[in-house]
Amino acid sequence: MATGKVKWFNNAKGFGFIIEEGKDEDLFAHYSAIDMEGYKTLKAGQGVDFEIIQGPKGKHAVKIKASICIGTVKTEPAQKPKTQLA
């Protein structure tokens, strides 16, 4: 299974494009290929897992699932500015 990010997705038209991680080629993504419950949509920048097939006009992403983020991102606390005593 491949991973990548959603380049863009148009809800009204029901399609968009995904870019596979480490590649430059756009992969066509149709709403019917999204594997989720309820309203099937994707958001630009969203991480996804998918399979790739060859379609009549190019490569298609199928069996598209939202990537699951495990863990948390650690950030450093903001430092307070040092005050100068005169």
JSON list of C-alpha atoms in Angstrom, two decimals:
[
{"chain": "A", "resi": 1, "resn": "MET", "atom": "CA", "xyz": [0.00, 0.00, 0.00]},
{"chain": "A", "resi": 2, "resn": "ALA", "atom": "CA", "xyz": [1.31, 3.46, -0.94]},
{"chain": "A", "resi": 3, "resn": "THR", "atom": "CA", "xyz": [1.17, 6.64, 1.15]},
{"chain": "A", "resi": 4, "resn": "GLY", "atom": "CA", "xyz": [0.87, 10.26, 0.12]},
{"chain": "A", "resi": 5, "resn": "LYS", "atom": "CA", "xyz": [-1.03, 13.51, 0.51]},
{"chain": "A", "resi": 6, "resn": "VAL", "atom": "CA", "xyz": [-4.12, 14.98, -1.07]},
{"chain": "A", "resi": 7, "resn": "LYS", "atom": "CA", "xyz": [-3.17, 17.70, -3.57]},
{"chain": "A", "resi": 8, "resn": "TRP", "atom": "CA", "xyz": [-6.77, 18.89, -3.92]},
{"chain": "A", "resi": 9, "resn": "PHE", "atom": "CA", "xyz": [-10.27, 17.43, -3.87]},
{"chain": "A", "resi": 10, "resn": "ASN", "atom": "CA", "xyz": [-13.47, 19.02, -5.23]},
{"chain": "A", "resi": 11, "resn": "ASN", "atom": "CA", "xyz": [-16.52, 17.82, -3.26]},
{"chain": "A", "resi": 12, "resn": "ALA", "atom": "CA", "xyz": [-18.99, 19.12, -5.85]},
{"chain": "A", "resi": 13, "resn": "LYS", "atom": "CA", "xyz": [-17.34, 17.22, -8.70]},
{"chain": "A", "resi": 14, "resn": "GLY", "atom": "CA", "xyz": [-16.40, 14.20, -6.58]},
{"chain": "A", "resi": 15, "resn": "PHE", "atom": "CA", "xyz": [-12.76, 13.93, -7.59]},
{"chain": "A", "resi": 16, "resn": "GLY", "atom": "CA", "xyz": [-9.30, 15.32, -7.02]},
{"chain": "A", "resi": 17, "resn": "PHE", "atom": "CA", "xyz": [-5.66, 14.32, -7.03]},
{"chain": "A", "resi": 18, "resn": "ILE", "atom": "CA", "xyz": [-3.22, 12.66, -4.65]},
{"chain": "A", "resi": 19, "resn": "ILE", "atom": "CA", "xyz": [0.58, 12.82, -4.75]},
{"chain": "A", "resi": 20, "resn": "GLU", "atom": "CA", "xyz": [2.44, 9.69, -3.68]},
{"chain": "A", "resi": 21, "resn": "GLU", "atom": "CA", "xyz": [5.18, 10.23, -1.11]},
{"chain": "A", "resi": 22, "resn": "GLY", "atom": "CA", "xyz": [8.54, 10.71, -2.86]},
{"chain": "A", "resi": 23, "resn": "LYS", "atom": "CA", "xyz": [6.98, 11.10, -6.34]},
{"chain": "A", "resi": 24, "resn": "ASP", "atom": "CA", "xyz": [5.84, 14.03, -8.49]},
{"chain": "A", "resi": 25, "resn": "GLU", "atom": "CA", "xyz": [3.09, 12.31, -10.49]},
{"chain": "A", "resi": 26, "resn": "ASP", "atom": "CA", "xyz": [-0.56, 13.21, -9.78]},
{"chain": "A", "resi": 27, "resn": "LEU", "atom": "CA", "xyz": [-2.87, 10.25, -9.14]},
{"chain": "A", "resi": 28, "resn": "PHE", "atom": "CA", "xyz": [-6.56, 10.65, -9.94]},
{"chain": "A", "resi": 29, "resn": "ALA", "atom": "CA", "xyz": [-8.83, 10.12, -6.92]},
{"chain": "A", "resi": 30, "resn": "HIS", "atom": "CA", "xyz": [-12.59, 9.59, -7.34]},
{"chain": "A", "resi": 31, "resn": "TYR", "atom": "CA", "xyz": [-14.97, 9.75, -4.38]},
{"chain": "A", "resi": 32, "resn": "SER", "atom": "CA", "xyz": [-16.09, 6.15, -5.06]},
{"chain": "A", "resi": 33, "resn": "ALA", "atom": "CA", "xyz": [-12.51, 4.98, -4.33]},
{"chain": "A", "resi": 34, "resn": "ILE", "atom": "CA", "xyz": [-12.53, 6.50, -0.81]},
{"chain": "A", "resi": 35, "resn": "ASP", "atom": "CA", "xyz": [-12.88, 3.85, 1.89]},
{"chain": "A", "resi": 36, "resn": "MET", "atom": "CA", "xyz": [-14.70, 5.56, 4.78]},
{"chain": "A", "resi": 37, "resn": "GLU", "atom": "CA", "xyz": [-18.12, 5.66, 6.42]},
{"chain": "A", "resi": 38, "resn": "GLY", "atom": "CA", "xyz": [-20.57, 8.46, 5.72]},
{"chain": "A", "resi": 39, "resn": "TYR", "atom": "CA", "xyz": [-19.78, 11.39, 3.42]},
{"chain": "A", "resi": 40, "resn": "LYS", "atom": "CA", "xyz": [-16.74, 10.49, 1.33]},
{"chain": "A", "resi": 41, "resn": "THR", "atom": "CA", "xyz": [-14.41, 13.46, 1.02]},
{"chain": "A", "resi": 42, "resn": "LEU", "atom": "CA", "xyz": [-10.74, 14.38, 1.29]},
{"chain": "A", "resi": 43, "resn": "LYS", "atom": "CA", "xyz": [-9.02, 17.60, 2.37]},
{"chain": "A", "resi": 44, "resn": "ALA", "atom": "CA", "xyz": [-5.98, 19.21, 0.75]},
{"chain": "A", "resi": 45, "resn": "GLY", "atom": "CA", "xyz": [-2.82, 18.23, 2.64]},
{"chain": "A", "resi": 46, "resn": "GLN", "atom": "CA", "xyz": [-4.48, 15.23, 4.30]},
{"chain": "A", "resi": 47, "resn": "GLY", "atom": "CA", "xyz": [-2.30, 12.13, 4.62]},
{"chain": "A", "resi": 48, "resn": "VAL", "atom": "CA", "xyz": [-3.72, 9.04, 2.91]},
{"chain": "A", "resi": 49, "resn": "ASP", "atom": "CA", "xyz": [-2.92, 5.38, 2.29]},
{"chain": "A", "resi": 50, "resn": "PHE", "atom": "CA", "xyz": [-4.00, 3.89, -1.04]},
{"chain": "A", "resi": 51, "resn": "GLU", "atom": "CA", "xyz": [-3.33, 1.43, -3.83]},
{"chain": "A", "resi": 52, "resn": "ILE", "atom": "CA", "xyz": [-2.47, 2.43, -7.40]},
{"chain": "A", "resi": 53, "resn": "ILE", "atom": "CA", "xyz": [-4.04, 1.05, -10.59]},
{"chain": "A", "resi": 54, "resn": "GLN", "atom": "CA", "xyz": [-3.57, 1.98, -14.24]},
{"chain": "A", "resi": 55, "resn": "GLY", "atom": "CA", "xyz": [-6.70, 3.69, -15.59]},
{"chain": "A", "resi": 56, "resn": "PRO", "atom": "CA", "xyz": [-7.56, 4.49, -19.22]},
{"chain": "A", "resi": 57, "resn": "LYS", "atom": "CA", "xyz": [-6.06, 8.01, -18.94]},
{"chain": "A", "resi": 58, "resn": "GLY", "atom": "CA", "xyz": [-3.40, 7.50, -16.27]},
{"chain": "A", "resi": 59, "resn": "LYS", "atom": "CA", "xyz": [-2.85, 6.18, -12.78]},
{"chain": "A", "resi": 60, "resn": "HIS", "atom": "CA", "xyz": [-5.68, 6.11, -10.24]},
{"chain": "A", "resi": 61, "resn": "ALA", "atom": "CA", "xyz": [-5.58, 5.92, -6.45]},
{"chain": "A", "resi": 62, "resn": "VAL", "atom": "CA", "xyz": [-8.03, 3.31, -5.12]},
{"chain": "A", "resi": 63, "resn": "LYS", "atom": "CA", "xyz": [-8.92, 1.90, -1.69]},
{"chain": "A", "resi": 64, "resn": "ILE", "atom": "CA", "xyz": [-8.10, 5.35, -0.28]},
{"chain": "A", "resi": 65, "resn": "LYS", "atom": "CA", "xyz": [-8.01, 5.58, 3.52]},
{"chain": "A", "resi": 66, "resn": "ALA", "atom": "CA", "xyz": [-7.06, 8.48, 5.77]},
{"chain": "A", "resi": 67, "resn": "SER", "atom": "CA", "xyz": [-3.63, 7.90, 7.34]},
{"chain": "A", "resi": 68, "resn": "ILE", "atom": "CA", "xyz": [-3.64, 7.30, 11.06]},
{"chain": "A", "resi": 69, "resn": "CYS", "atom": "CA", "xyz": [-1.26, 9.49, 13.04]},
{"chain": "A", "resi": 70, "resn": "ILE", "atom": "CA", "xyz": [0.26, 7.64, 15.99]},
{"chain": "A", "resi": 71, "resn": "GLY", "atom": "CA", "xyz": [1.97, 9.52, 18.79]},
{"chain": "A", "resi": 72, "resn": "THR", "atom": "CA", "xyz": [2.30, 13.21, 19.45]},
{"chain": "A", "resi": 73, "resn": "VAL", "atom": "CA", "xyz": [4.60, 15.97, 18.34]},
{"chain": "A", "resi": 74, "resn": "LYS", "atom": "CA", "xyz": [6.80, 17.39, 21.07]},
{"chain": "A", "resi": 75, "resn": "THR", "atom": "CA", "xyz": [7.32, 21.13, 20.99]},
{"chain": "A", "resi": 76, "resn": "GLU", "atom": "CA", "xyz": [9.58, 23.30, 23.08]},
{"chain": "A", "resi": 77, "resn": "PRO", "atom": "CA", "xyz": [7.91, 25.85, 25.35]},
{"chain": "A", "resi": 78, "resn": "ALA", "atom": "CA", "xyz": [8.24, 29.46, 24.31]},
{"chain": "A", "resi": 79, "resn": "GLN", "atom": "CA", "xyz": [11.03, 31.23, 26.14]},
{"chain": "A", "resi": 80, "resn": "LYS", "atom": "CA", "xyz": [10.25, 34.39, 28.04]},
{"chain": "A", "resi": 81, "resn": "PRO", "atom": "CA", "xyz": [12.21, 37.41, 26.87]},
{"chain": "A", "resi": 82, "resn": "LYS", "atom": "CA", "xyz": [14.95, 38.44, 29.25]},
{"chain": "A", "resi": 83, "resn": "THR", "atom": "CA", "xyz": [14.42, 41.83, 30.84]},
{"chain": "A", "resi": 84, "resn": "GLN", "atom": "CA", "xyz": [17.29, 44.21, 31.26]},
{"chain": "A", "resi": 85, "resn": "LEU", "atom": "CA", "xyz": [17.78, 46.00, 34.53]},
{"chain": "A", "resi": 86, "resn": "ALA", "atom": "CA", "xyz": [19.20, 49.52, 34.26]}
]
